Amino acid sequence: MSKPFAAYKGVGPYMFVCYAHRDSQVVYSDLIQLRNEGINLWYDEGIQAGSSWRSEIASAIKGATKLLFFISESSLKSAHCLREIDYALSHDIEIVPVYLENVDLPDELALVLNRVHALFRETDSLYMEHLLGALRKNA
């Protein structure tokens, strides 16, 4: 599936998006809505060809206001996602967890994410409104 739009590259506040590519269809739908609401988003579309992708991701995470983590079986099994979450935590980047499905967090993530109010995409009738509120708070 092709990326829906260019990743944010400005100097204003933006959200880093962490997701598993297997979940792209659902995630991209949300990203389009968020962008249409004025939320600046950096996701893996922003990796420059020929660059060190790890360096690009690290820089994008460190510059982000918050990290939006789409949680699924796939993202919890993704070494890339887990490294991104760990890096964000070590740099005190606020994480906004969004469950795409009902899954249990591994202990190391439960330790840090269970203290954060999570959003549940499939069961929250006001999901997008709640997500926008979480992303705009202190942004």
Coordinates of C-alpha atoms in Angstrom, one line a residue:
M1 CA 0.0 0.0 0.0
S2 CA 1.4 3.4 -1.0
K3 CA 1.9 6.1 1.6
P4 CA -1.0 8.6 1.7
F5 CA 0.9 11.8 2.0
A6 CA 4.4 13.2 2.7
A7 CA 5.7 13.1 6.3
Y8 CA 5.9 16.5 8.1
K9 CA 9.2 18.3 7.6
G10 CA 8.5 21.7 9.2
V11 CA 9.7 23.5 12.4
G12 CA 6.4 23.2 14.2
P13 CA 5.2 20.5 16.6
Y14 CA 4.6 17.1 15.2
M15 CA 3.7 13.6 16.2
F16 CA 5.9 10.6 15.4
V17 CA 3.8 7.6 14.3
C18 CA 4.8 4.1 15.2
Y19 CA 2.9 1.2 13.6
A20 CA 3.4 -2.2 11.9
H21 CA 3.2 -2.1 8.1
R22 CA 0.8 -5.0 8.3
D23 CA -1.7 -2.5 9.8
S24 CA -1.1 0.2 7.2
Q25 CA -4.7 0.2 5.8
V26 CA -6.2 1.1 9.2
V27 CA -3.4 3.3 10.3
Y28 CA -3.3 5.4 7.1
S29 CA -7.0 6.0 7.3
D30 CA -6.5 7.5 10.8
L31 CA -3.5 9.5 9.7
I32 CA -5.4 11.1 6.8
Q33 CA -8.1 12.2 9.3
L34 CA -5.6 13.5 11.7
R35 CA -3.7 15.4 9.0
N36 CA -7.0 16.9 7.8
E37 CA -7.6 18.1 11.4
G38 CA -4.3 20.0 11.3
I39 CA -2.1 17.4 13.2
N40 CA 1.5 17.3 11.8
L41 CA 2.6 13.7 11.4
W42 CA 6.0 12.2 10.8
Y43 CA 6.0 8.5 9.8
D44 CA 8.3 6.3 7.8
E45 CA 7.5 8.0 4.6
G46 CA 9.9 10.7 5.8
I47 CA 13.0 8.6 5.5
Q48 CA 15.2 10.0 2.8
A49 CA 16.5 7.7 0.1
G50 CA 20.1 6.8 0.6
S51 CA 20.1 7.9 4.3
S52 CA 20.7 5.9 7.4
W53 CA 17.1 5.0 8.3
R54 CA 17.9 4.5 12.0
S55 CA 19.4 7.9 12.2
E56 CA 16.4 9.5 10.5
I57 CA 14.0 7.7 12.8
A58 CA 16.0 8.6 15.9
S59 CA 16.1 12.2 14.9
A60 CA 12.4 12.2 14.1
I61 CA 11.5 10.7 17.5
K62 CA 13.7 13.1 19.4
G63 CA 12.1 16.1 17.7
A64 CA 8.5 14.9 18.2
T65 CA 6.1 16.3 20.7
K66 CA 4.5 12.9 21.2
L67 CA 4.7 9.4 19.8
L68 CA 1.5 7.9 18.5
F69 CA 1.8 4.1 19.0
F70 CA -0.7 1.9 17.1
I71 CA -0.8 -1.3 19.1
S72 CA -1.5 -4.7 17.5
E73 CA -0.2 -8.2 17.5
S74 CA 2.0 -7.2 14.5
S75 CA 3.4 -4.0 16.1
L76 CA 4.2 -5.9 19.4
K77 CA 6.2 -8.4 17.3
S78 CA 8.0 -5.8 15.3
A79 CA 11.6 -5.2 16.5
H80 CA 11.4 -1.8 14.7
C81 CA 8.4 -0.7 16.7
L82 CA 9.8 -1.9 20.0
R83 CA 13.1 -0.1 19.4
E84 CA 11.1 3.1 18.6
I85 CA 9.1 2.9 21.8
D86 CA 12.2 2.2 23.8
Y87 CA 14.0 5.2 22.3
A88 CA 11.0 7.5 22.9
L89 CA 10.8 6.4 26.5
S90 CA 14.5 6.9 27.0
H91 CA 14.1 10.5 25.7
D92 CA 11.0 11.3 27.7
I93 CA 8.7 11.5 24.7
E94 CA 5.1 11.1 25.7
I95 CA 3.4 8.1 24.2
V96 CA -0.2 8.0 23.1
P97 CA -1.2 4.3 22.8
V98 CA -4.0 3.3 20.4
Y99 CA -5.1 -0.3 20.5
L100 CA -6.1 -1.6 17.1
E101 CA -7.1 -4.9 18.6
N102 CA -7.4 -6.6 21.9
V103 CA -3.9 -7.7 22.8
D104 CA -1.9 -8.0 26.0
L105 CA 1.2 -5.9 26.3
P106 CA 4.5 -7.7 27.1
D107 CA 5.7 -7.0 30.6
E108 CA 8.3 -4.5 29.6
L109 CA 5.7 -2.4 27.8
A110 CA 3.0 -2.9 30.4
L111 CA 5.4 -1.5 33.0
V112 CA 5.5 1.9 31.3
L113 CA 2.3 2.1 29.2
N114 CA -0.3 0.8 31.7
R115 CA 0.0 4.1 33.5
V116 CA -1.1 6.0 30.4
H117 CA -4.7 6.2 29.4
A118 CA -5.0 4.3 26.2
L119 CA -7.5 4.6 23.3
F120 CA -9.3 1.6 21.9
R121 CA -10.0 2.2 18.2
E122 CA -12.7 -0.5 17.7
T123 CA -14.7 0.0 20.9
D124 CA -14.6 3.8 21.5
S125 CA -17.5 5.4 19.7
L126 CA -15.8 8.8 20.1
Y127 CA -12.3 7.4 19.2
M128 CA -11.2 10.2 16.7
E129 CA -12.4 12.9 19.0
H130 CA -10.5 11.4 21.9
L131 CA -7.4 10.9 19.8
L132 CA -7.4 14.5 18.6
G133 CA -7.8 15.7 22.2
A134 CA -4.9 13.5 23.4
L135 CA -2.6 14.8 20.5
R136 CA -3.5 18.4 21.0
K137 CA -3.1 18.4 24.8
N138 CA 0.2 20.2 25.7
A139 CA 1.3 20.1 22.0

